[in-house]
Short mmCIF file of C-alpha atoms in Angstrom, two decimals:
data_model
loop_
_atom_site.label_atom_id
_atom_site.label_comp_id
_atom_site.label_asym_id
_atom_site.label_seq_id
_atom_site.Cartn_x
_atom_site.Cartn_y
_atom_site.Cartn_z
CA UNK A 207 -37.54 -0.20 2.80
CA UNK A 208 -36.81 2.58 4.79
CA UNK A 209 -36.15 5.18 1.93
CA UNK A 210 -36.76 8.33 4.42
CA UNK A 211 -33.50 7.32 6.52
CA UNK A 212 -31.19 10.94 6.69
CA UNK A 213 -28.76 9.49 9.04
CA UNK A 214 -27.21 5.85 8.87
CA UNK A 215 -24.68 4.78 11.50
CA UNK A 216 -22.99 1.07 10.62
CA UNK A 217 -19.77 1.86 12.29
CA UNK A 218 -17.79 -0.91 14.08
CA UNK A 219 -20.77 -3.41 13.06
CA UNK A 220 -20.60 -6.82 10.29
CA UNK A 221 -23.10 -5.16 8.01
CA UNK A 222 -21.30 -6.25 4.56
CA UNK A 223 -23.69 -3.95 2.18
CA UNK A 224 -26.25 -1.86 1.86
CA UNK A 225 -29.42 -1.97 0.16
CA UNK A 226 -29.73 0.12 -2.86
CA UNK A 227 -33.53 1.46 -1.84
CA UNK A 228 -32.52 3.06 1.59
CA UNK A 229 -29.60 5.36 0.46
CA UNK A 230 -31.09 8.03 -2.06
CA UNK A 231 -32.41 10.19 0.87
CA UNK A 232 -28.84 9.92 3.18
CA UNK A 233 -27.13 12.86 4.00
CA UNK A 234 -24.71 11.30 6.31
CA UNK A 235 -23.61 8.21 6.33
CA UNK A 236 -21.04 6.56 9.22
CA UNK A 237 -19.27 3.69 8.77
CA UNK A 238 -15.97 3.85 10.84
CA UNK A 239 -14.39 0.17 11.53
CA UNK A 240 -17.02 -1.77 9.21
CA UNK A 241 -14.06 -3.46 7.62
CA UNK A 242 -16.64 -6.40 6.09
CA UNK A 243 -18.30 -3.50 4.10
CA UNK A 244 -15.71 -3.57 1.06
CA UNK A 245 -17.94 -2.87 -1.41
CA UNK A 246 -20.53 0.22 -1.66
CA UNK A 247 -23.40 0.72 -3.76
CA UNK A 248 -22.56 3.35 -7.10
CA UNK A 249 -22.16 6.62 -5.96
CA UNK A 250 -24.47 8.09 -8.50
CA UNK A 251 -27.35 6.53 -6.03
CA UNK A 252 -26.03 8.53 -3.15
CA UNK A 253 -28.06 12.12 -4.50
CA UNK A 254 -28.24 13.89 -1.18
CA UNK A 255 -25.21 12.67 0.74
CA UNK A 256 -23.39 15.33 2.43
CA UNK A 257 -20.91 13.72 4.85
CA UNK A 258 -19.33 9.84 4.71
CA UNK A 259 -17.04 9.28 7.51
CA UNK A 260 -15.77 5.51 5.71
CA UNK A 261 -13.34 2.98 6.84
CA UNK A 262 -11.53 2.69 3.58
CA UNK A 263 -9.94 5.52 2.15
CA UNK A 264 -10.72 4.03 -1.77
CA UNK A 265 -14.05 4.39 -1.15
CA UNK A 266 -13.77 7.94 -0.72
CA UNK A 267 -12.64 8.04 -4.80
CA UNK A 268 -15.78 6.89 -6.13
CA UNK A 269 -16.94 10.94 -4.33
CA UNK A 270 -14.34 12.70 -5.69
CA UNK A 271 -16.28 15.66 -8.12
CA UNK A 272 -19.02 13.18 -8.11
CA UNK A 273 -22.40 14.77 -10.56
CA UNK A 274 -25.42 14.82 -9.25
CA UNK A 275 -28.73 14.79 -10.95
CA UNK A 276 -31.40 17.26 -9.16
CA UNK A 277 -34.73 18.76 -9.57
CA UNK A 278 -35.84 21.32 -12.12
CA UNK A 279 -34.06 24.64 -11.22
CA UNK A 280 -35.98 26.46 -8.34
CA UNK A 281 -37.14 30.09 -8.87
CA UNK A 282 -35.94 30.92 -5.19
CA UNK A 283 -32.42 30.17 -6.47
CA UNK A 284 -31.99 33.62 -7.90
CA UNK A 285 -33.06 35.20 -4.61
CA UNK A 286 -29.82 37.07 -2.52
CA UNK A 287 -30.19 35.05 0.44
CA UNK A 288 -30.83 31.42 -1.42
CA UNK A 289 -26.84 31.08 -1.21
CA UNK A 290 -26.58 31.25 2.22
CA UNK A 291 -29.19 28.42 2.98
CA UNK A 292 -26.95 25.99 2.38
CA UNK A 293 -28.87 22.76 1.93
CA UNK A 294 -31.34 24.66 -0.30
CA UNK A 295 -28.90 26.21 -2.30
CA UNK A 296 -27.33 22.49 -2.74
CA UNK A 297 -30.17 20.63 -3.49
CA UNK A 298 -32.05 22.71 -5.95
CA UNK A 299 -29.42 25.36 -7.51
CA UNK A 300 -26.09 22.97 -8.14
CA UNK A 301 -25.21 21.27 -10.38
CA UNK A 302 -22.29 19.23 -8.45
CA UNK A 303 -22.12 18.89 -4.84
CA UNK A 304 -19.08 17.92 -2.60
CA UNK A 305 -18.77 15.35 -0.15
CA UNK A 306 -17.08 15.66 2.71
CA UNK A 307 -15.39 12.21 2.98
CA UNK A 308 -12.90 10.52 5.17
CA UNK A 309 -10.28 8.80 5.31
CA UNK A 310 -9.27 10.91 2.27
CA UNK A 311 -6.83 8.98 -0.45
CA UNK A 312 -3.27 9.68 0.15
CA UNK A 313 0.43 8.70 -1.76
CA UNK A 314 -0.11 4.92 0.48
CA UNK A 315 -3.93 4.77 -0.95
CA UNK A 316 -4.34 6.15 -4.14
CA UNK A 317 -7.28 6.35 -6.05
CA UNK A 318 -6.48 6.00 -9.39
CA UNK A 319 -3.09 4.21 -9.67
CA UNK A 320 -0.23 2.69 -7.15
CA UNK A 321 2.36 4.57 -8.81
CA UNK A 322 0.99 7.80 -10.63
CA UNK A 323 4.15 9.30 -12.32
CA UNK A 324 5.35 7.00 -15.42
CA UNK A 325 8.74 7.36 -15.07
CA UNK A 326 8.39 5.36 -11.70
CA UNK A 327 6.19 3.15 -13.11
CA UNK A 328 9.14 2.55 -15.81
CA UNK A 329 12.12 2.91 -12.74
CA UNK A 330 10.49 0.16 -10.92
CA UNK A 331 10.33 -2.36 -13.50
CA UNK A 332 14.08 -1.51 -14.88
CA UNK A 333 14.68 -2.04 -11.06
CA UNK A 334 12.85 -4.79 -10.43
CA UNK A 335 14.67 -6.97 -13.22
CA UNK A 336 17.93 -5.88 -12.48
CA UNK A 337 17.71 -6.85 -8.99
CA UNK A 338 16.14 -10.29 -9.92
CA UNK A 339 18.58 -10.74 -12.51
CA UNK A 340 21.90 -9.67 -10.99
CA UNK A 341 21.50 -11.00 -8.02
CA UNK A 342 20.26 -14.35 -9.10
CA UNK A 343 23.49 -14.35 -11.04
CA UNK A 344 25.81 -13.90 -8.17
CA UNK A 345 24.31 -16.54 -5.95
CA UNK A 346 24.71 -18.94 -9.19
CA UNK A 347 28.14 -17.56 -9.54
CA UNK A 348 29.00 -17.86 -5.94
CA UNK A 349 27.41 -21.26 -5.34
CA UNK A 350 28.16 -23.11 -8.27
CA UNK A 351 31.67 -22.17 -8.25
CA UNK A 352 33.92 -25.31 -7.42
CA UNK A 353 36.51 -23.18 -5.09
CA UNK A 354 35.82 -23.03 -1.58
CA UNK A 355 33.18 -21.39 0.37
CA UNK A 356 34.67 -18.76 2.31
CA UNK A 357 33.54 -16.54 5.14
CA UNK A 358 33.35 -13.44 2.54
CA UNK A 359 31.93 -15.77 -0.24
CA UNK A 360 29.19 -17.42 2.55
CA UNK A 361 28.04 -13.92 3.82
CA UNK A 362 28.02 -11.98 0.15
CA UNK A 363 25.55 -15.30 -0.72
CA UNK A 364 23.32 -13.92 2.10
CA UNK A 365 23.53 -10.39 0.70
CA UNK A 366 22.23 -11.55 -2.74
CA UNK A 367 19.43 -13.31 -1.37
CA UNK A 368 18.24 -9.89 0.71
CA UNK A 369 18.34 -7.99 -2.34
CA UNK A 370 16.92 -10.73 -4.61
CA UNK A 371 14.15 -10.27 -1.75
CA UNK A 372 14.22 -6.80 -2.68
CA UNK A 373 13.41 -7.16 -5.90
CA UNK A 374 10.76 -9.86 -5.45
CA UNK A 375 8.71 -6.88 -3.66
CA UNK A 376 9.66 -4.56 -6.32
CA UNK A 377 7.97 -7.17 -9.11
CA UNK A 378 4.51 -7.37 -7.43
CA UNK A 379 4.14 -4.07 -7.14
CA UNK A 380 4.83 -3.52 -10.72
CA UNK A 381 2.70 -6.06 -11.48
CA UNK A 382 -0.43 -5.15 -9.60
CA UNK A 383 0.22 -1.77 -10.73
CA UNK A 384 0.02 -2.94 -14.08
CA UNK A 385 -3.09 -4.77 -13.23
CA UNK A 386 -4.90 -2.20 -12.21
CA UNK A 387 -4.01 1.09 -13.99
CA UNK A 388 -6.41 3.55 -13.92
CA UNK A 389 -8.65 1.98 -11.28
CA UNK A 390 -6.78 1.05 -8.75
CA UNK A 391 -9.67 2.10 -6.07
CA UNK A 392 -11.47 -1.17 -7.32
CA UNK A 393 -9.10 -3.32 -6.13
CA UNK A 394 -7.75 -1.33 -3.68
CA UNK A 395 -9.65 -3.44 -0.70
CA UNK A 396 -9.19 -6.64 -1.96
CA UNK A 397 -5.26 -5.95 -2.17
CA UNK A 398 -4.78 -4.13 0.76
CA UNK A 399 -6.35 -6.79 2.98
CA UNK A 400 -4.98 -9.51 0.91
CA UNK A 401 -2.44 -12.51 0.84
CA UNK A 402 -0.38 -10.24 -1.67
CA UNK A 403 -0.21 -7.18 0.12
CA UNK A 404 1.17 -9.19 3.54
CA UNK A 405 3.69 -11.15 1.24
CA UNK A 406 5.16 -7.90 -0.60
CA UNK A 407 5.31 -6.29 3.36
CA UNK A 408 6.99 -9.33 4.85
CA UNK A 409 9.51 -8.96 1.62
CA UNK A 410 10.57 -5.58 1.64
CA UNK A 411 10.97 -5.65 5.66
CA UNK A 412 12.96 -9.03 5.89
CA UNK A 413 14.86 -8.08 2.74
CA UNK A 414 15.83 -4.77 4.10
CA UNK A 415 16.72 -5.78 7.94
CA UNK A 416 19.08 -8.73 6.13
CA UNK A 417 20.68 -6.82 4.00
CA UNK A 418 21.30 -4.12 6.05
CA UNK A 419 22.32 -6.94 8.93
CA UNK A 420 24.66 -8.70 6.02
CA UNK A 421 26.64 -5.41 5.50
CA UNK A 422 26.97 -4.93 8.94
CA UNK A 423 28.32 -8.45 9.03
CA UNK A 424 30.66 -7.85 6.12
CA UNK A 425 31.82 -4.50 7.21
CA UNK A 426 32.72 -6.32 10.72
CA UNK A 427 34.42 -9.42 8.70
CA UNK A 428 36.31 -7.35 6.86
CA UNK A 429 37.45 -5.18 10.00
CA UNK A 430 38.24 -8.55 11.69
CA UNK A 431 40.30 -9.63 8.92
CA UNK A 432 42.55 -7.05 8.06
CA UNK A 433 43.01 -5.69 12.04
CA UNK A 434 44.38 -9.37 12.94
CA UNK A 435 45.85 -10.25 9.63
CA UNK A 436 48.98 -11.95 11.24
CA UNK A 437 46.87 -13.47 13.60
CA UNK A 438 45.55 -16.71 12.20
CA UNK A 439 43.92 -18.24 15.36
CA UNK A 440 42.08 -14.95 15.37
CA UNK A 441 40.42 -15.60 11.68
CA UNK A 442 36.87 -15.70 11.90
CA UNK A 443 35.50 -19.64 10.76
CA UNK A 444 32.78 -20.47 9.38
CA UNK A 445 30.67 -21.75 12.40
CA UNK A 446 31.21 -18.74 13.21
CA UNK A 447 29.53 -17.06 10.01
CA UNK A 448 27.08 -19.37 10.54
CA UNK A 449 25.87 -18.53 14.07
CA UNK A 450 26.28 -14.54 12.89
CA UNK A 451 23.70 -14.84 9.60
CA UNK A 452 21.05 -17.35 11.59
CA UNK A 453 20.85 -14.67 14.36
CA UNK A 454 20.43 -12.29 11.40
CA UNK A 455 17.80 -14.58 10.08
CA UNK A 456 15.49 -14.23 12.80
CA UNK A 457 15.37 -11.23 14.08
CA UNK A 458 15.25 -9.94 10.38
CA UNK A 459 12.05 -12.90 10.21
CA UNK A 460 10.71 -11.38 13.39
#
């Protein structure tokens, strides 16, 4: 019930929301490092808030150009000097205000969509099948045919599988893009902090340190092969491989 409050300083506390009757009259409100506050009351209820110093940059959307109802129009406001009084001048002659708001939304948290520009929103998808396609194909190709598994053969398996990695990451971001087009800031949170979010990062890392590791591996193979051609007690085995691509597994795991 404290409706008078001017001031209101959460930061680096458990407070997980605020009541909807002590907010009208803020002007500043800090809440640094209150990562259980995830959802904020509508912005419309914030009518004098000047300053929000947040610790999720999708909350800062909901301020962006945000209108603000005020009082009938004050005769003072036509006075020369009722511009320079700044909270005056904001509170009875405006018809918008701007918040000063941090951390501000940036290209890694966007307010209204993951991927803004539609013809990345169409790339990624194009991409995204492709990768899960074609390199599904190869491993089915390589795997199920009845020659032998060779060093080249054993390593390009690996290869597929980084990139089929690849484009695992490349699908759930589509998808949550898809999801939530157009309010992305909603879900932004939830996401971010999320199951999903660690999955698709532990994807695209692993997949790129493997496949990076895999053409290193190849590359060195290949070297190997040709520079001791003649040389068949020099031919790389497949223990060998073996030992190579596990060490690749985890340090590209770790």
């Amino acid at each position: 019930g404290s409706s008078e409050l001017v001031v209101l300083d959460i930061s680096e506390t458990a407070i997980s929301s605020l009541p909807d009757n002590i907010i009208s009259g803020l002007k500043k409100l800090l809440a640094e490092s209150a990562y259980h506050l995830k959802i904020l009351p509508p912005p419309q209820q914030f009518a004098k808030l000047r300053l929000a110093k947040l610790t999720y940059p999708s909350h800062c959307c909901a301020f962006k150009n945000k209108p603000r109802s005020r009082s009938k129009w004050s005769p003072l406001c036509s006075h020369p000097m009722a511009k320079y009084i700044t909270d005056f001048y904001r509170d009875h002659c405006s018809n918008s205000t701007s918040i000063t708001c941090s951390p501000t939304p940036d290209n890694l948290n966007p307010c209204e969509d993951i991927m803004s520009p539609v013809p990345l929103r169409v790339l990624i998808w194009i991409i995204s099948v492709l990768a899960l396609l074609g390199n599904t194909v190869v491993l089915v190709v390589l795997l199920g045919s009845r020659s032998k598994l060779t060093v080249p053969r054993f390593l390009m398996c690996h290869l597929a599988f980084a990139d089929l990695c690849m484009g695992i990451y490349l699908i759930i971001i589509a998808t949550i893009d898809m999801l939530t087009h157009g309010h992305y800031y909603n879900y932004a949170i939830d996401w971010q902090t999320g199951l999903g979010c660690s999955a698709a990062g532990f994807f695209t890392v692993f997949a790129s340190e493997l496949s990076v590791f895999t053409l290193t591996a190849i590359t060195v193979e290949r070297w190997h092969t040709i520079t001791h051609a003649l040389r068949l007690d020099r031919k790389l085995r497949m223990r060998h491989a073996c030992v190579i691509m596990a060490a690749g597994w985890i340090f590209s795991s770790l």
